[in-house]
Amino acid sequence: IVLTQSPGTLSFSPGERATLSCRASQSVSSTSLGWYQQKPGQAPRLLIYGASSRAIGTPDRFSGSGSGTDFTLTINTLEPEDFAVYFCQHYGSSLTLTFGPGTKVDF
Amino acid sequence: QVQLQESGPGLVKASETLSLTCSVSGYLISSGYYYGWIRQPPGKGLEWIGTIYHRGTTSYNPSLKSRVTMSVDTSKNQFYLNLRSVTVADTAVYYCARDLDCGSATCPFEYWGQGSQVTVS
């Protein structure tokens, strides 16, 4: 399964709403889709799993949705600390994992 | 609190074997969960390398499978990565991680190490 995230960079201002897209090359279970945030020099941080469940510590301004081949990460009211790169990930039933190429949320 | 820490040489010669150790604290590997290695070349995205269960079951990225071996030592609470016949394309930050109990057979990684830069010369 190949994950596509486009565009590679999205530009916003603090306070705006950001909608990030992740498209799978074939239909996947919504229980197998996650989102990570990565800031420069840091390890990725799990935000969303199961397409829409927030990981512990994820602020409620982050929400995930989607099914089949199209998934979305929405960030309501962007905070300055939200400017980062976001990766989607598929984790298959046979212990295989795939990451999307990432979308950078920039000013 | 669960913490993971990668360790190993920062510089490896081409054609040799890259060996990394992940030390886990705050949780006993023998108690469960899956553990993985992920890498990130400079300025690029994330690439899953492989996953290991505490009992030794492994799953590898098909693109790396012929060169990768992962193992675990529950007595030391550590797991390991060996990547053979490295080239400059294997230069990356290597992360170890532990998965989340998400209720599915495979789950995303919840806990991550800080990453270990490995350069192949």
PDB file of N, CA and C in Angstrom, chain B residues 9-101:
ATOM      1  N   PRO B   9      27.440   2.882  16.928  1.00  0.00           N
ATOM      2  CA  PRO B   9      28.402   3.731  16.217  1.00  0.00           C
ATOM      3  C   PRO B   9      27.703   4.781  15.371  1.00  0.00           C
ATOM      4  N   GLY B  10      28.258   5.973  15.357  1.00  0.00           N
ATOM      5  CA  GLY B  10      27.700   7.030  14.529  1.00  0.00           C
ATOM      6  C   GLY B  10      28.241   6.996  13.111  1.00  0.00           C
ATOM      7  N   LEU B  11      29.301   6.229  12.905  1.00  0.00           N
ATOM      8  CA  LEU B  11      29.941   6.163  11.594  1.00  0.00           C
ATOM      9  C   LEU B  11      30.210   4.709  11.241  1.00  0.00           C
ATOM     10  N   VAL B  12      29.770   4.303  10.072  1.00  0.00           N
ATOM     11  CA  VAL B  12      29.960   2.930   9.593  1.00  0.00           C
ATOM     12  C   VAL B  12      30.536   2.994   8.182  1.00  0.00           C
ATOM     13  N   LYS B  13      31.451   2.120   7.893  1.00  0.00           N
ATOM     14  CA  LYS B  13      32.035   2.090   6.560  1.00  0.00           C
ATOM     15  C   LYS B  13      31.128   1.329   5.590  1.00  0.00           C
ATOM     16  N   ALA B  14      31.124   1.795   4.368  1.00  0.00           N
ATOM     17  CA  ALA B  14      30.342   1.125   3.336  1.00  0.00           C
ATOM     18  C   ALA B  14      30.746  -0.340   3.224  1.00  0.00           C
ATOM     19  N   SER B  15      29.758  -1.183   3.005  1.00  0.00           N
ATOM     20  CA  SER B  15      29.866  -2.639   2.869  1.00  0.00           C
ATOM     21  C   SER B  15      29.890  -3.357   4.225  1.00  0.00           C
ATOM     22  N   GLU B  16      30.028  -2.595   5.317  1.00  0.00           N
ATOM     23  CA  GLU B  16      30.047  -3.228   6.636  1.00  0.00           C
ATOM     24  C   GLU B  16      28.632  -3.319   7.224  1.00  0.00           C
ATOM     25  N   THR B  17      28.555  -3.761   8.467  1.00  0.00           N
ATOM     26  CA  THR B  17      27.258  -3.962   9.118  1.00  0.00           C
ATOM     27  C   THR B  17      26.983  -2.862  10.143  1.00  0.00           C
ATOM     28  N   LEU B  18      25.809  -2.278  10.026  1.00  0.00           N
ATOM     29  CA  LEU B  18      25.342  -1.277  10.984  1.00  0.00           C
ATOM     30  C   LEU B  18      24.660  -2.018  12.125  1.00  0.00           C
ATOM     31  N   SER B  19      25.097  -1.759  13.350  1.00  0.00           N
ATOM     32  CA  SER B  19      24.503  -2.423  14.515  1.00  0.00           C
ATOM     33  C   SER B  19      24.070  -1.388  15.538  1.00  0.00           C
ATOM     34  N   LEU B  20      22.802  -1.446  15.910  1.00  0.00           N
ATOM     35  CA  LEU B  20      22.258  -0.529  16.893  1.00  0.00           C
ATOM     36  C   LEU B  20      21.551  -1.288  18.009  1.00  0.00           C
ATOM     37  N   THR B  21      21.577  -0.695  19.186  1.00  0.00           N
ATOM     38  CA  THR B  21      20.901  -1.247  20.352  1.00  0.00           C
ATOM     39  C   THR B  21      19.853  -0.261  20.826  1.00  0.00           C
ATOM     40  N   CYS B  22      18.692  -0.769  21.226  1.00  0.00           N
ATOM     41  CA  CYS B  22      17.662   0.054  21.842  1.00  0.00           C
ATOM     42  C   CYS B  22      17.446  -0.442  23.268  1.00  0.00           C
ATOM     43  N   SER B  23      17.714   0.414  24.221  1.00  0.00           N
ATOM     44  CA  SER B  23      17.525   0.083  25.630  1.00  0.00           C
ATOM     45  C   SER B  23      16.196   0.656  26.096  1.00  0.00           C
ATOM     46  N   VAL B  24      15.369  -0.196  26.698  1.00  0.00           N
ATOM     47  CA  VAL B  24      14.044   0.200  27.149  1.00  0.00           C
ATOM     48  C   VAL B  24      14.033   0.326  28.668  1.00  0.00           C
ATOM     49  N   SER B  25      13.489   1.411  29.172  1.00  0.00           N
ATOM     50  CA  SER B  25      13.327   1.580  30.614  1.00  0.00           C
ATOM     51  C   SER B  25      11.884   1.934  30.916  1.00  0.00           C
ATOM     52  N   GLY B  26      11.454   1.627  32.133  1.00  0.00           N
ATOM     53  CA  GLY B  26      10.088   1.914  32.535  1.00  0.00           C
ATOM     54  C   GLY B  26       9.086   0.849  32.138  1.00  0.00           C
ATOM     55  N   TYR B  27       9.544  -0.177  31.450  1.00  0.00           N
ATOM     56  CA  TYR B  27       8.656  -1.271  31.032  1.00  0.00           C
ATOM     57  C   TYR B  27       9.516  -2.471  30.683  1.00  0.00           C
ATOM     58  N   LEU B  28       9.070  -3.643  31.054  1.00  0.00           N
ATOM     59  CA  LEU B  28       9.798  -4.861  30.726  1.00  0.00           C
ATOM     60  C   LEU B  28       9.377  -5.363  29.353  1.00  0.00           C
ATOM     61  N   ILE B  29      10.344  -5.523  28.454  1.00  0.00           N
ATOM     62  CA  ILE B  29      10.040  -6.026  27.119  1.00  0.00           C
ATOM     63  C   ILE B  29       9.315  -7.365  27.209  1.00  0.00           C
ATOM     64  N   SER B  30       9.690  -8.186  28.204  1.00  0.00           N
ATOM     65  CA  SER B  30       9.093  -9.518  28.334  1.00  0.00           C
ATOM     66  C   SER B  30       7.601  -9.466  28.654  1.00  0.00           C
ATOM     67  N   SER B  31       7.111  -8.298  29.053  1.00  0.00           N
ATOM     68  CA  SER B  31       5.690  -8.164  29.391  1.00  0.00           C
ATOM     69  C   SER B  31       4.810  -7.983  28.153  1.00  0.00           C
ATOM     70  N   GLY B  32       5.440  -7.700  27.012  1.00  0.00           N
ATOM     71  CA  GLY B  32       4.631  -7.614  25.797  1.00  0.00           C
ATOM     72  C   GLY B  32       4.932  -6.408  24.938  1.00  0.00           C
ATOM     73  N   TYR B  33       4.046  -6.158  23.976  1.00  0.00           N
ATOM     74  CA  TYR B  33       4.131  -5.096  22.974  1.00  0.00           C
ATOM     75  C   TYR B  33       5.126  -5.464  21.871  1.00  0.00           C
ATOM     76  N   TYR B  34       4.969  -4.763  20.784  1.00  0.00           N
ATOM     77  CA  TYR B  34       5.869  -4.905  19.646  1.00  0.00           C
ATOM     78  C   TYR B  34       6.842  -3.724  19.635  1.00  0.00           C
ATOM     79  N   TYR B  35       8.029  -3.988  19.119  1.00  0.00           N
ATOM     80  CA  TYR B  35       9.097  -2.993  19.123  1.00  0.00           C
ATOM     81  C   TYR B  35       9.637  -2.860  17.710  1.00  0.00           C
ATOM     82  N   GLY B  36       9.960  -1.641  17.319  1.00  0.00           N
ATOM     83  CA  GLY B  36      10.353  -1.446  15.936  1.00  0.00           C
ATOM     84  C   GLY B  36      11.533  -0.517  15.740  1.00  0.00           C
ATOM     85  N   TRP B  37      12.031  -0.565  14.515  1.00  0.00           N
ATOM     86  CA  TRP B  37      13.075   0.363  14.069  1.00  0.00           C
ATOM     87  C   TRP B  37      12.527   1.126  12.863  1.00  0.00           C
ATOM     88  N   ILE B  38      12.763   2.412  12.861  1.00  0.00           N
ATOM     89  CA  ILE B  38      12.339   3.308  11.794  1.00  0.00           C
ATOM     90  C   ILE B  38      13.523   4.226  11.504  1.00  0.00           C
ATOM     91  N   ARG B  39      13.727   4.575  10.241  1.00  0.00           N
ATOM     92  CA  ARG B  39      14.824   5.478   9.925  1.00  0.00           C
ATOM     93  C   ARG B  39      14.341   6.659   9.098  1.00  0.00           C
ATOM     94  N   GLN B  40      15.156   7.704   9.091  1.00  0.00           N
ATOM     95  CA  GLN B  40      14.817   8.932   8.375  1.00  0.00           C
ATOM     96  C   GLN B  40      16.087   9.515   7.771  1.00  0.00           C
ATOM     97  N   PRO B  41      16.249   9.355   6.454  1.00  0.00           N
ATOM     98  CA  PRO B  41      17.409   9.982   5.783  1.00  0.00           C
ATOM     99  C   PRO B  41      17.330  11.494   5.913  1.00  0.00           C
ATOM    100  N   PRO B  42      18.466  12.164   5.796  1.00  0.00           N
ATOM    101  CA  PRO B  42      18.486  13.616   5.973  1.00  0.00           C
ATOM    102  C   PRO B  42      17.502  14.311   5.051  1.00  0.00           C
ATOM    103  N   GLY B  43      16.627  15.121   5.642  1.00  0.00           N
ATOM    104  CA  GLY B  43      15.677  15.909   4.884  1.00  0.00           C
ATOM    105  C   GLY B  43      14.556  15.120   4.233  1.00  0.00           C
ATOM    106  N   LYS B  44      14.415  13.839   4.596  1.00  0.00           N
ATOM    107  CA  LYS B  44      13.413  13.002   3.954  1.00  0.00           C
ATOM    108  C   LYS B  44      12.395  12.475   4.970  1.00  0.00           C
ATOM    109  N   GLY B  45      11.536  11.588   4.488  1.00  0.00           N
ATOM    110  CA  GLY B  45      10.476  11.058   5.322  1.00  0.00           C
ATOM    111  C   GLY B  45      10.898   9.841   6.128  1.00  0.00           C
ATOM    112  N   LEU B  46       9.908   9.209   6.735  1.00  0.00           N
ATOM    113  CA  LEU B  46      10.130   8.074   7.616  1.00  0.00           C
ATOM    114  C   LEU B  46      10.040   6.764   6.851  1.00  0.00           C
ATOM    115  N   GLU B  47      10.920   5.845   7.166  1.00  0.00           N
ATOM    116  CA  GLU B  47      10.896   4.516   6.548  1.00  0.00           C
ATOM    117  C   GLU B  47      10.903   3.460   7.651  1.00  0.00           C
ATOM    118  N   TRP B  48       9.869   2.632   7.664  1.00  0.00           N
ATOM    119  CA  TRP B  48       9.811   1.525   8.613  1.00  0.00           C
ATOM    120  C   TRP B  48      10.820   0.455   8.200  1.00  0.00           C
ATOM    121  N   ILE B  49      11.632   0.002   9.163  1.00  0.00           N
ATOM    122  CA  ILE B  49      12.636  -1.028   8.884  1.00  0.00           C
ATOM    123  C   ILE B  49      12.117  -2.403   9.286  1.00  0.00           C
ATOM    124  N   GLY B  50      11.569  -2.505  10.486  1.00  0.00           N
ATOM    125  CA  GLY B  50      11.083  -3.801  10.926  1.00  0.00           C
ATOM    126  C   GLY B  50      10.507  -3.730  12.330  1.00  0.00           C
ATOM    127  N   THR B  51       9.851  -4.819  12.710  1.00  0.00           N
ATOM    128  CA  THR B  51       9.177  -4.915  14.009  1.00  0.00           C
ATOM    129  C   THR B  51       9.488  -6.261  14.618  1.00  0.00           C
ATOM    130  N   ILE B  52       9.643  -6.285  15.942  1.00  0.00           N
ATOM    131  CA  ILE B  52       9.904  -7.539  16.648  1.00  0.00           C
ATOM    132  C   ILE B  52       9.018  -7.619  17.881  1.00  0.00           C
ATOM    133  N   TYR B  53       8.540  -8.824  18.151  1.00  0.00           N
ATOM    134  CA  TYR B  53       7.761  -9.082  19.353  1.00  0.00           C
ATOM    135  C   TYR B  53       8.722  -9.580  20.426  1.00  0.00           C
ATOM    136  N   HIS B  54       8.328  -9.467  21.689  1.00  0.00           N
ATOM    137  CA  HIS B  54       9.247  -9.840  22.766  1.00  0.00           C
ATOM    138  C   HIS B  54       9.634 -11.314  22.704  1.00  0.00           C
ATOM    139  N   ARG B  55       8.795 -12.121  22.038  1.00  0.00           N
ATOM    140  CA  ARG B  55       9.135 -13.542  21.919  1.00  0.00           C
ATOM    141  C   ARG B  55       9.975 -13.839  20.688  1.00  0.00           C
ATOM    142  N   GLY B  56      10.272 -12.777  19.907  1.00  0.00           N
ATOM    143  CA  GLY B  56      11.188 -12.966  18.794  1.00  0.00           C
ATOM    144  C   GLY B  56      10.569 -12.963  17.417  1.00  0.00           C
ATOM    145  N   THR B  57       9.243 -12.964  17.313  1.00  0.00           N
ATOM    146  CA  THR B  57       8.588 -12.885  16.002  1.00  0.00           C
ATOM    147  C   THR B  57       8.974 -11.583  15.328  1.00  0.00           C
ATOM    148  N   THR B  58       9.328 -11.661  14.051  1.00  0.00           N
ATOM    149  CA  THR B  58       9.762 -10.452  13.348  1.00  0.00           C
ATOM    150  C   THR B  58       8.979 -10.229  12.049  1.00  0.00           C
ATOM    151  N   SER B  59       8.973  -8.973  11.628  1.00  0.00           N
ATOM    152  CA  SER B  59       8.433  -8.591  10.336  1.00  0.00           C
ATOM    153  C   SER B  59       9.313  -7.478   9.801  1.00  0.00           C
ATOM    154  N   TYR B  60       9.743  -7.615   8.543  1.00  0.00           N
ATOM    155  CA  TYR B  60      10.677  -6.657   7.984  1.00  0.00           C
ATOM    156  C   TYR B  60      10.090  -5.973   6.745  1.00  0.00           C
ATOM    157  N   ASN B  61      10.571  -4.764   6.502  1.00  0.00           N
ATOM    158  CA  ASN B  61      10.237  -4.066   5.270  1.00  0.00           C
ATOM    159  C   ASN B  61      10.786  -4.888   4.102  1.00  0.00           C
ATOM    160  N   PRO B  62       9.921  -5.226   3.143  1.00  0.00           N
ATOM    161  CA  PRO B  62      10.393  -6.065   2.028  1.00  0.00           C
ATOM    162  C   PRO B  62      11.601  -5.479   1.298  1.00  0.00           C
ATOM    163  N   SER B  63      11.700  -4.158   1.259  1.00  0.00           N
ATOM    164  CA  SER B  63      12.804  -3.530   0.536  1.00  0.00           C
ATOM    165  C   SER B  63      14.134  -3.683   1.270  1.00  0.00           C
ATOM    166  N   LEU B  64      14.100  -4.040   2.542  1.00  0.00           N
ATOM    167  CA  LEU B  64      15.321  -4.177   3.345  1.00  0.00           C
ATOM    168  C   LEU B  64      15.519  -5.593   3.873  1.00  0.00           C
ATOM    169  N   LYS B  65      14.541  -6.429   3.663  1.00  0.00           N
ATOM    170  CA  LYS B  65      14.483  -7.742   4.312  1.00  0.00           C
ATOM    171  C   LYS B  65      15.747  -8.572   4.136  1.00  0.00           C
ATOM    172  N   SER B  66      16.363  -8.484   2.956  1.00  0.00           N
ATOM    173  CA  SER B  66      17.534  -9.323   2.678  1.00  0.00           C
ATOM    174  C   SER B  66      18.759  -8.895   3.485  1.00  0.00           C
ATOM    175  N   ARG B  67      18.728  -7.695   4.063  1.00  0.00           N
ATOM    176  CA  ARG B  67      19.900  -7.189   4.774  1.00  0.00           C
ATOM    177  C   ARG B  67      19.664  -6.974   6.271  1.00  0.00           C
ATOM    178  N   VAL B  68      18.440  -7.167   6.737  1.00  0.00           N
ATOM    179  CA  VAL B  68      18.079  -6.810   8.117  1.00  0.00           C
ATOM    180  C   VAL B  68      17.917  -8.036   9.007  1.00  0.00           C
ATOM    181  N   THR B  69      18.412  -7.904  10.234  1.00  0.00           N
ATOM    182  CA  THR B  69      18.106  -8.859  11.288  1.00  0.00           C
ATOM    183  C   THR B  69      17.817  -8.084  12.560  1.00  0.00           C
ATOM    184  N   MET B  70      16.695  -8.399  13.172  1.00  0.00           N
ATOM    185  CA  MET B  70      16.356  -7.818  14.472  1.00  0.00           C
ATOM    186  C   MET B  70      16.314  -8.931  15.501  1.00  0.00           C
ATOM    187  N   SER B  71      16.730  -8.604  16.727  1.00  0.00           N
ATOM    188  CA  SER B  71      16.706  -9.586  17.810  1.00  0.00           C
ATOM    189  C   SER B  71      16.385  -8.876  19.117  1.00  0.00           C
ATOM    190  N   VAL B  72      16.086  -9.663  20.142  1.00  0.00           N
ATOM    191  CA  VAL B  72      15.721  -9.098  21.443  1.00  0.00           C
ATOM    192  C   VAL B  72      16.403  -9.889  22.548  1.00  0.00           C
ATOM    193  N   ASP B  73      16.801  -9.191  23.602  1.00  0.00           N
ATOM    194  CA  ASP B  73      17.369  -9.826  24.789  1.00  0.00           C
ATOM    195  C   ASP B  73      16.559  -9.319  25.984  1.00  0.00           C
ATOM    196  N   THR B  74      15.599 -10.128  26.427  1.00  0.00           N
ATOM    197  CA  THR B  74      14.724  -9.679  27.508  1.00  0.00           C
ATOM    198  C   THR B  74      15.485  -9.560  28.830  1.00  0.00           C
ATOM    199  N   SER B  75      16.575 -10.303  28.992  1.00  0.00           N
ATOM    200  CA  SER B  75      17.341 -10.213  30.245  1.00  0.00           C
ATOM    201  C   SER B  75      18.022  -8.853  30.392  1.00  0.00           C
ATOM    202  N   LYS B  76      18.325  -8.240  29.265  1.00  0.00           N
ATOM    203  CA  LYS B  76      18.936  -6.906  29.277  1.00  0.00           C
ATOM    204  C   LYS B  76      17.914  -5.807  29.004  1.00  0.00           C
ATOM    205  N   ASN B  77      16.681  -6.216  28.676  1.00  0.00           N
ATOM    206  CA  ASN B  77      15.622  -5.273  28.302  1.00  0.00           C
ATOM    207  C   ASN B  77      16.054  -4.419  27.117  1.00  0.00           C
ATOM    208  N   GLN B  78      16.632  -5.086  26.129  1.00  0.00           N
ATOM    209  CA  GLN B  78      17.119  -4.421  24.939  1.00  0.00           C
ATOM    210  C   GLN B  78      16.688  -5.179  23.681  1.00  0.00           C
ATOM    211  N   PHE B  79      16.587  -4.453  22.575  1.00  0.00           N
ATOM    212  CA  PHE B  79      16.444  -5.094  21.283  1.00  0.00           C
ATOM    213  C   PHE B  79      17.414  -4.443  20.309  1.00  0.00           C
ATOM    214  N   TYR B  80      17.639  -5.136  19.186  1.00  0.00           N
ATOM    215  CA  TYR B  80      18.778  -4.817  18.355  1.00  0.00           C
ATOM    216  C   TYR B  80      18.414  -4.768  16.869  1.00  0.00           C
ATOM    217  N   LEU B  81      19.243  -4.028  16.141  1.00  0.00           N
ATOM    218  CA  LEU B  81      19.134  -3.952  14.686  1.00  0.00           C
ATOM    219  C   LEU B  81      20.496  -4.223  14.081  1.00  0.00           C
ATOM    220  N   ASN B  82      20.539  -5.126  13.116  1.00  0.00           N
ATOM    221  CA  ASN B  82      21.717  -5.316  12.288  1.00  0.00           C
ATOM    222  C   ASN B  82      21.316  -5.097  10.841  1.00  0.00           C
ATOM    223  N   LEU B  83      22.021  -4.218  10.164  1.00  0.00           N
ATOM    224  CA  LEU B  83      21.782  -3.945   8.748  1.00  0.00           C
ATOM    225  C   LEU B  83      23.094  -4.188   8.016  1.00  0.00           C
ATOM    226  N   ARG B  84      23.085  -5.205   7.165  1.00  0.00           N
ATOM    227  CA  ARG B  84      24.324  -5.629   6.506  1.00  0.00           C
ATOM    228  C   ARG B  84      24.572  -4.887   5.204  1.00  0.00           C
ATOM    229  N   SER B  85      25.812  -4.922   4.767  1.00  0.00           N
ATOM    230  CA  SER B  85      26.207  -4.392   3.453  1.00  0.00           C
ATOM    231  C   SER B  85      25.678  -2.984   3.219  1.00  0.00           C
ATOM    232  N   VAL B  86      25.981  -2.095   4.144  1.00  0.00           N
ATOM    233  CA  VAL B  86      25.429  -0.740   4.049  1.00  0.00           C
ATOM    234  C   VAL B  86      26.105   0.057   2.945  1.00  0.00           C
ATOM    235  N   THR B  87      25.345   1.039   2.430  1.00  0.00           N
ATOM    236  CA  THR B  87      25.851   1.995   1.452  1.00  0.00           C
ATOM    237  C   THR B  87      25.525   3.396   1.977  1.00  0.00           C
ATOM    238  N   VAL B  88      25.949   4.395   1.230  1.00  0.00           N
ATOM    239  CA  VAL B  88      25.673   5.772   1.661  1.00  0.00           C
ATOM    240  C   VAL B  88      24.177   6.036   1.748  1.00  0.00           C
ATOM    241  N   ALA B  89      23.391   5.271   1.003  1.00  0.00           N
ATOM    242  CA  ALA B  89      21.937   5.438   1.032  1.00  0.00           C
ATOM    243  C   ALA B  89      21.331   5.036   2.382  1.00  0.00           C
ATOM    244  N   ASP B  90      22.113   4.356   3.198  1.00  0.00           N
ATOM    245  CA  ASP B  90      21.628   3.951   4.531  1.00  0.00           C
ATOM    246  C   ASP B  90      21.933   5.009   5.592  1.00  0.00           C
ATOM    247  N   THR B  91      22.552   6.100   5.196  1.00  0.00           N
ATOM    248  CA  THR B  91      22.787   7.212   6.115  1.00  0.00           C
ATOM    249  C   THR B  91      21.446   7.803   6.544  1.00  0.00           C
ATOM    250  N   ALA B  92      21.226   7.867   7.845  1.00  0.00           N
ATOM    251  CA  ALA B  92      19.920   8.308   8.343  1.00  0.00           C
ATOM    252  C   ALA B  92      19.961   8.460   9.864  1.00  0.00           C
ATOM    253  N   VAL B  93      18.913   9.062  10.397  1.00  0.00           N
ATOM    254  CA  VAL B  93      18.642   8.970  11.831  1.00  0.00           C
ATOM    255  C   VAL B  93      17.816   7.702  12.038  1.00  0.00           C
ATOM    256  N   TYR B  94      18.276   6.869  12.932  1.00  0.00           N
ATOM    257  CA  TYR B  94      17.590   5.617  13.219  1.00  0.00           C
ATOM    258  C   TYR B  94      16.872   5.739  14.566  1.00  0.00           C
ATOM    259  N   TYR B  95      15.564   5.452  14.536  1.00  0.00           N
ATOM    260  CA  TYR B  95      14.740   5.510  15.738  1.00  0.00           C
ATOM    261  C   TYR B  95      14.310   4.099  16.145  1.00  0.00           C
ATOM    262  N   CYS B  96      14.279   3.851  17.459  1.00  0.00           N
ATOM    263  CA  CYS B  96      13.590   2.664  17.948  1.00  0.00           C
ATOM    264  C   CYS B  96      12.284   3.127  18.599  1.00  0.00           C
ATOM    265  N   ALA B  97      11.315   2.231  18.655  1.00  0.00           N
ATOM    266  CA  ALA B  97       9.999   2.621  19.134  1.00  0.00           C
ATOM    267  C   ALA B  97       9.241   1.421  19.687  1.00  0.00           C
ATOM    268  N   ARG B  98       8.225   1.711  20.507  1.00  0.00           N
ATOM    269  CA  ARG B  98       7.322   0.678  21.023  1.00  0.00           C
ATOM    270  C   ARG B  98       5.908   1.017  20.608  1.00  0.00           C
ATOM    271  N   ASP B  99       5.149  -0.013  20.286  1.00  0.00           N
ATOM    272  CA  ASP B  99       3.823   0.286  19.757  1.00  0.00           C
ATOM    273  C   ASP B  99       2.808   0.548  20.860  1.00  0.00           C
ATOM    274  N   LEU B 100       1.641   0.948  20.392  1.00  0.00           N
ATOM    275  CA  LEU B 100       0.502   1.279  21.244  1.00  0.00           C
ATOM    276  C   LEU B 100      -0.396   0.060  21.344  1.00  0.00           C
ATOM    277  N   ASP B 101      -1.068  -0.120  22.455  1.00  0.00           N
ATOM    278  CA  ASP B 101      -2.099  -1.144  22.565  1.00  0.00           C
ATOM    279  C   ASP B 101      -3.378  -0.573  21.971  1.00  0.00           C
TER     280      ASP B 101
END
